[in-house]
XYZ file of C-alpha atoms in Angstrom:
386
model
C 22.671 -3.809 -12.138
C 24.549 -2.995 -9.131
C 22.967 -2.901 -5.655
C 25.589 -0.833 -4.081
C 24.697 2.367 -2.447
C 27.190 5.118 -3.328
C 28.502 6.708 -0.145
C 29.769 9.683 -2.063
C 26.530 10.997 -3.064
C 25.877 14.451 -1.461
C 23.972 14.588 1.771
C 20.390 15.972 1.461
C 20.517 18.269 4.446
C 16.934 19.027 4.724
C 15.910 15.412 4.883
C 18.885 14.410 7.155
C 18.116 17.227 9.677
C 14.428 16.606 9.770
C 14.710 12.715 10.219
C 17.727 12.639 12.475
C 16.763 15.728 14.314
C 13.317 14.925 15.240
C 14.248 11.307 16.170
C 17.079 12.370 18.459
C 15.069 14.980 20.021
C 12.140 12.736 20.607
C 14.543 10.072 22.136
C 15.894 12.574 24.594
C 13.156 15.207 25.216
C 10.263 12.708 25.700
C 11.616 10.626 28.495
C 13.414 13.589 30.068
C 10.226 15.453 30.414
C 8.409 12.249 31.987
C 11.335 12.169 34.520
C 10.248 15.450 36.067
C 6.597 15.597 35.003
C 3.705 13.403 34.479
C 2.141 13.497 30.958
C -1.481 14.198 31.057
C -4.173 11.885 29.610
C -5.022 14.693 27.132
C -1.503 14.807 25.922
C -1.526 11.024 25.237
C -4.962 11.277 23.483
C -3.443 14.031 21.286
C -0.611 11.672 20.400
C -3.064 8.840 19.353
C -5.586 11.097 17.532
C -3.048 13.134 15.700
C -1.020 10.107 14.683
C -4.149 8.454 13.178
C -5.210 11.559 11.443
C -1.713 11.968 10.040
C -1.377 8.323 9.169
C -4.724 8.039 7.346
C -4.142 11.410 5.657
C -1.023 9.847 4.064
C -2.746 6.372 3.316
C -6.032 7.706 2.034
C -4.855 11.102 0.693
C -1.360 11.088 -0.598
C -1.395 7.236 -1.382
C -4.745 6.069 -2.559
C -6.309 9.314 -3.672
C -3.447 11.383 -5.282
C -0.924 8.903 -6.170
C -3.050 5.997 -7.537
C -6.435 7.845 -8.269
C -8.322 4.944 -6.794
C -11.378 7.160 -5.905
C -12.490 10.849 -6.110
C -13.248 12.945 -3.152
C -15.315 16.003 -2.166
C -13.310 19.214 -1.741
C -13.770 19.205 2.011
C -12.322 15.731 2.193
C -9.343 16.764 -0.045
C -8.559 19.741 2.188
C -8.639 17.870 5.380
C -6.423 15.049 3.878
C -4.001 17.602 2.684
C -4.075 19.463 6.004
C -3.130 16.360 8.016
C -0.983 15.013 5.366
C 1.078 18.179 5.461
C 1.423 17.788 9.177
C 2.953 14.368 8.715
C 5.983 16.157 7.043
C 6.587 13.742 4.224
C 6.881 16.198 1.543
C 4.187 17.763 -0.764
C 1.698 15.665 -2.602
C 3.304 16.451 -5.885
C 6.790 15.212 -4.853
C 5.371 12.274 -2.737
C 2.834 10.929 -5.322
C 5.257 11.482 -8.304
C 8.014 9.501 -6.566
C 5.699 6.765 -5.509
C 4.409 6.426 -9.143
C 7.992 5.961 -10.184
C 8.538 3.359 -7.432
C 5.550 1.279 -8.970
C 6.832 1.558 -12.378
C 10.476 0.542 -11.700
C 9.839 -1.384 -8.375
C 13.127 -3.222 -7.121
C 15.154 -1.651 -10.067
C 18.174 -0.432 -8.312
C 18.933 2.288 -10.757
C 15.369 3.795 -11.172
C 13.401 2.835 -8.002
C 13.528 5.859 -5.651
C 13.510 3.494 -2.575
C 14.353 0.088 -4.065
C 14.368 -2.694 -1.459
C 17.126 -4.457 -3.295
C 19.467 -1.856 -2.184
C 19.061 -2.902 1.435
C 16.851 -2.307 4.451
C 18.478 0.986 5.520
C 18.321 2.411 2.064
C 14.701 1.770 1.544
C 13.699 2.746 5.086
C 15.339 6.048 5.360
C 18.586 6.269 3.375
C 17.108 7.244 0.361
C 15.992 10.429 1.816
C 19.336 11.221 3.432
C 21.390 11.508 0.349
C 20.777 12.821 -3.042
C 20.983 9.556 -5.060
C 20.564 9.558 -8.793
C 17.521 7.316 -8.363
C 15.742 9.896 -6.328
C 15.822 12.720 -8.898
C 12.483 14.355 -9.248
C 10.593 13.630 -12.464
C 7.121 15.192 -12.528
C 6.432 14.098 -16.032
C 4.322 11.226 -14.740
C 2.031 13.649 -12.840
C 0.253 15.870 -15.375
C -2.928 15.477 -13.393
C -1.320 16.696 -10.210
C 0.302 19.680 -12.038
C -3.097 20.825 -13.013
C -4.598 20.394 -9.441
C -4.926 23.993 -7.836
C -4.965 22.465 -4.299
C -2.071 20.297 -4.909
C -0.038 23.127 -6.388
C -0.857 25.650 -3.590
C 0.411 23.034 -1.078
C 3.572 22.435 -3.140
C 4.405 26.091 -3.562
C 3.858 26.774 0.215
C 4.778 23.478 1.606
C 7.575 24.460 4.024
C 5.543 27.331 5.485
C 2.541 25.118 5.834
C 4.315 22.195 7.338
C 6.185 24.354 9.939
C 3.083 26.454 10.790
C 0.793 23.434 11.143
C 3.207 21.403 13.200
C 3.886 24.229 15.714
C 0.469 26.158 15.834
C -1.837 23.123 15.898
C -0.420 21.173 18.737
C 0.165 24.505 20.519
C -3.436 25.306 20.252
C -4.338 21.896 21.491
C -2.049 22.279 24.424
C -3.490 25.645 25.582
C -7.027 24.244 25.322
C -6.203 21.080 27.546
C -3.971 22.799 29.801
C -0.799 20.801 28.991
C 1.220 22.771 26.477
C 4.494 21.022 26.780
C 2.959 17.565 27.070
C 0.972 18.034 23.756
C 4.072 19.635 22.049
C 6.072 16.606 22.991
C 3.720 13.736 22.545
C 1.156 15.191 20.080
C 3.792 17.087 18.254
C 7.250 15.574 18.411
C 6.705 11.923 19.264
C 3.751 11.789 16.941
C 5.739 13.069 14.026
C 8.559 10.465 14.589
C 5.946 7.661 14.837
C 4.217 8.637 11.589
C 7.533 8.710 9.896
C 8.755 5.215 10.883
C 5.382 3.479 10.338
C 5.153 4.929 6.918
C 8.800 4.094 6.113
C 8.205 0.438 7.225
C 6.145 0.091 3.999
C 9.036 0.778 1.853
C 11.374 -1.319 3.793
C 9.866 -4.174 6.056
C 6.745 -4.597 3.715
C 9.333 -5.706 0.999
C 11.177 -8.210 3.246
C 8.763 -9.667 5.733
C 5.559 -11.486 4.765
C 3.946 -13.731 2.189
C 3.431 -13.323 -1.586
C 0.068 -14.753 -2.556
C -0.510 -12.936 -5.748
C 2.972 -12.407 -7.310
C 6.682 -13.011 -6.814
C 7.688 -10.707 -9.535
C 8.670 -8.059 -7.137
C 9.716 -8.100 -3.367
C 6.311 -6.663 -1.860
C 4.780 -8.711 0.812
C 1.370 -9.158 2.471
C 1.855 -8.633 6.280
C -1.227 -8.555 8.700
C 1.014 -7.156 11.621
C 2.253 -4.270 9.412
C -1.235 -3.575 8.363
C -2.289 -2.805 11.842
C 0.254 0.004 12.310
C -0.034 1.370 8.663
C -3.851 1.603 8.467
C -4.105 -1.198 5.952
C -0.994 -0.617 3.880
C 0.586 -3.894 4.924
C -1.160 -5.818 2.163
C 1.658 -4.764 0.014
C 1.885 -7.791 -2.414
C -1.708 -7.195 -3.379
C -1.213 -3.627 -3.757
C 1.716 -3.785 -6.098
C -0.169 -6.042 -8.575
C -3.480 -4.194 -8.195
C -2.457 -0.597 -7.497
C -5.702 0.984 -8.799
C -7.828 -0.755 -6.294
C -8.951 1.541 -3.492
C -8.519 -1.437 -1.112
C -5.270 -3.052 0.065
C -7.071 -5.682 2.272
C -9.725 -7.210 0.035
C -11.016 -9.622 2.518
C -13.768 -8.531 5.190
C -11.285 -9.700 7.891
C -8.293 -7.855 6.614
C -7.408 -4.784 8.740
C -7.698 -1.893 6.252
C -9.038 1.112 8.220
C -8.266 3.356 5.115
C -10.580 1.154 3.003
C -13.283 1.536 5.744
C -12.768 5.285 5.757
C -13.097 5.706 1.998
C -16.037 3.371 1.724
C -17.633 4.954 4.642
C -17.396 8.342 3.228
C -18.914 6.996 -0.044
C -22.111 6.218 1.857
C -22.572 9.983 2.620
C -21.591 11.217 -0.792
C -18.086 12.547 0.101
C -16.221 9.994 -2.021
C -17.281 8.337 -5.228
C -15.974 6.217 -8.203
C -14.203 3.753 -5.824
C -12.286 1.484 -8.055
C -12.130 -2.170 -7.376
C -10.113 -4.820 -9.429
C -11.675 -7.586 -11.072
C -12.422 -10.573 -8.738
C -11.627 -12.948 -11.529
C -8.267 -11.177 -12.147
C -7.478 -11.405 -8.440
C -8.212 -15.246 -8.259
C -6.326 -15.670 -11.584
C -3.206 -14.183 -9.888
C -3.592 -16.298 -6.797
C -4.153 -19.574 -8.793
C -1.172 -18.710 -10.998
C 1.025 -18.429 -7.809
C -0.233 -21.748 -6.544
C 0.573 -23.454 -9.672
C 4.061 -22.050 -9.653
C 4.497 -23.202 -6.023
C 3.241 -26.658 -6.704
C 5.524 -27.183 -9.677
C 8.516 -25.993 -7.490
C 7.533 -28.532 -4.676
C 7.109 -31.322 -7.190
C 10.719 -30.635 -8.550
C 12.061 -31.141 -5.205
C 14.339 -34.297 -5.399
C 13.136 -35.686 -2.018
C 9.655 -36.411 -3.304
C 8.741 -40.074 -4.128
C 8.636 -40.518 -7.879
C 5.231 -42.225 -7.911
C 3.825 -39.458 -5.831
C 5.362 -36.921 -8.165
C 3.990 -38.520 -11.196
C 0.381 -38.572 -9.840
C 0.670 -34.962 -8.575
C 1.958 -33.872 -11.796
C -1.052 -35.604 -13.765
C -3.550 -33.863 -11.212
C -1.665 -30.438 -11.739
C -1.900 -30.893 -15.421
C -5.540 -31.531 -15.133
C -6.126 -28.428 -13.045
C -4.005 -26.221 -15.440
C -6.175 -27.351 -18.344
C -9.295 -26.354 -16.440
C -7.565 -23.047 -15.409
C -6.650 -22.271 -19.111
C -10.246 -23.104 -20.290
C -11.573 -20.671 -17.612
C -9.431 -17.876 -18.715
C -10.626 -18.329 -22.328
C -14.259 -18.322 -21.364
C -13.608 -15.271 -19.382
C -12.054 -13.482 -22.296
C -15.037 -14.553 -24.558
C -17.466 -13.264 -21.958
C -15.565 -10.049 -21.572
C -15.517 -9.570 -25.381
C -19.221 -10.155 -25.570
C -19.799 -7.679 -22.861
C -17.871 -5.086 -24.624
C -19.602 -5.718 -27.936
C -23.145 -5.364 -26.283
C -22.012 -2.154 -24.585
C -20.671 -0.628 -27.871
C -23.829 -1.656 -29.761
C -26.106 -0.266 -26.961
C -27.693 -3.609 -26.321
C -27.074 -3.671 -22.541
C -30.565 -3.432 -21.366
C -31.595 -4.599 -17.923
C -32.095 -8.172 -18.971
C -28.898 -8.423 -20.735
C -26.928 -6.885 -17.816
C -28.469 -9.374 -15.278
C -27.424 -12.279 -17.446
C -23.956 -11.025 -17.664
C -23.562 -10.444 -14.022
C -24.861 -13.932 -13.335
C -22.274 -15.429 -15.758
C -19.424 -13.316 -14.336
C -20.421 -14.324 -10.778
C -20.679 -17.994 -11.658
C -17.136 -18.005 -13.210
C -15.708 -16.083 -10.103
C -17.230 -18.845 -7.886
C -15.704 -21.561 -10.058
C -12.272 -19.802 -9.840
C -12.559 -19.725 -6.073
C -13.336 -23.464 -5.979
C -10.288 -24.413 -8.245
C -8.137 -22.254 -5.858
C -9.285 -24.332 -2.999
C -8.594 -27.565 -4.856
C -5.219 -26.526 -5.954
C -4.385 -25.471 -2.265
C -5.416 -28.962 -1.230
C -3.121 -30.353 -4.054
C -0.214 -28.108 -2.798
C -0.742 -29.425 0.760
C -0.592 -33.014 -0.467
C 2.756 -32.261 -2.311
C 4.058 -31.320 1.149
C 3.235 -34.835 2.410
C 4.811 -37.260 -0.205
C 4.698 -40.097 2.115
C 0.868 -40.049 1.989
C -1.203 -42.399 -0.256
C -3.101 -40.767 -2.992
């Protein structure tokens, strides 16, 4: 398939005017105002707070709630997420989530992925919104759940009026309250909007170019800790593309994922529920499979010493046999669990026994991953004795 971006596709004027207009205005007006006036502390606070609220509304609302259904939220949370998500001016939930589902289904396909990274950085970052490309045609058939959602459809029907009204009236109200109307309009209004656009767009572009791929190399998505900081946890993109129905993107306690913390925190007070987490065993399985693949690639390198290669291959084969056996045991355990569930035999004692077995297998998978990583590290040092 071609990766060429058709320059003859008609311009999408609403997108072009919004994106270029706000960016150019921010580049000119924000420093020009600062030349003649000092921005108040309140104006800067409005920028930071509104940027966070808008960004989190996109990540926790548009993305993890509506696009992927990774959790359920109380109506009050849904309204707030929709309010501040509308303020971010990234289209309606219906269009955003539907397009994102298409992206996941056809990731990297240059004909069907709306913002395929294989069509270049510019295309995946902003270009796909500037012209009316064939790959960007709306197809709402993947969103029957959203089409039945009254709140989603209300926003979609009145999106333009809501987006314009919120973006002008809300910063204006804040500006009057803090006594710095123009400062808040420029920082909390204009600059905040451009900042939120660009940080979100980096997930479609930079997060498919820069970073590591610990879970899969079947697509271009990368994990990037730096991007995670500016995108409220969305930087763990390689994980997300393989485990899209997990409410978390950063699965380790030290991963910077404020969106995960928000969703989990709200669950403690009953405002979110049914938080979906992908199977720990499946996650470890993906990581180990990638380690096997990388080890095999390194062993195929012609510079490696033959004796070293033979010894490493033998150890790799042994680990792979252990890995295959673990997968078989996991499948058997899952089947037994399902059968007990179907026949109503899942009493407290049985449940505890299964949990203990699952936990033991997860621990064993982690240990194997560490052994395999040590093996990969040795492959990188062919001169060392085994």
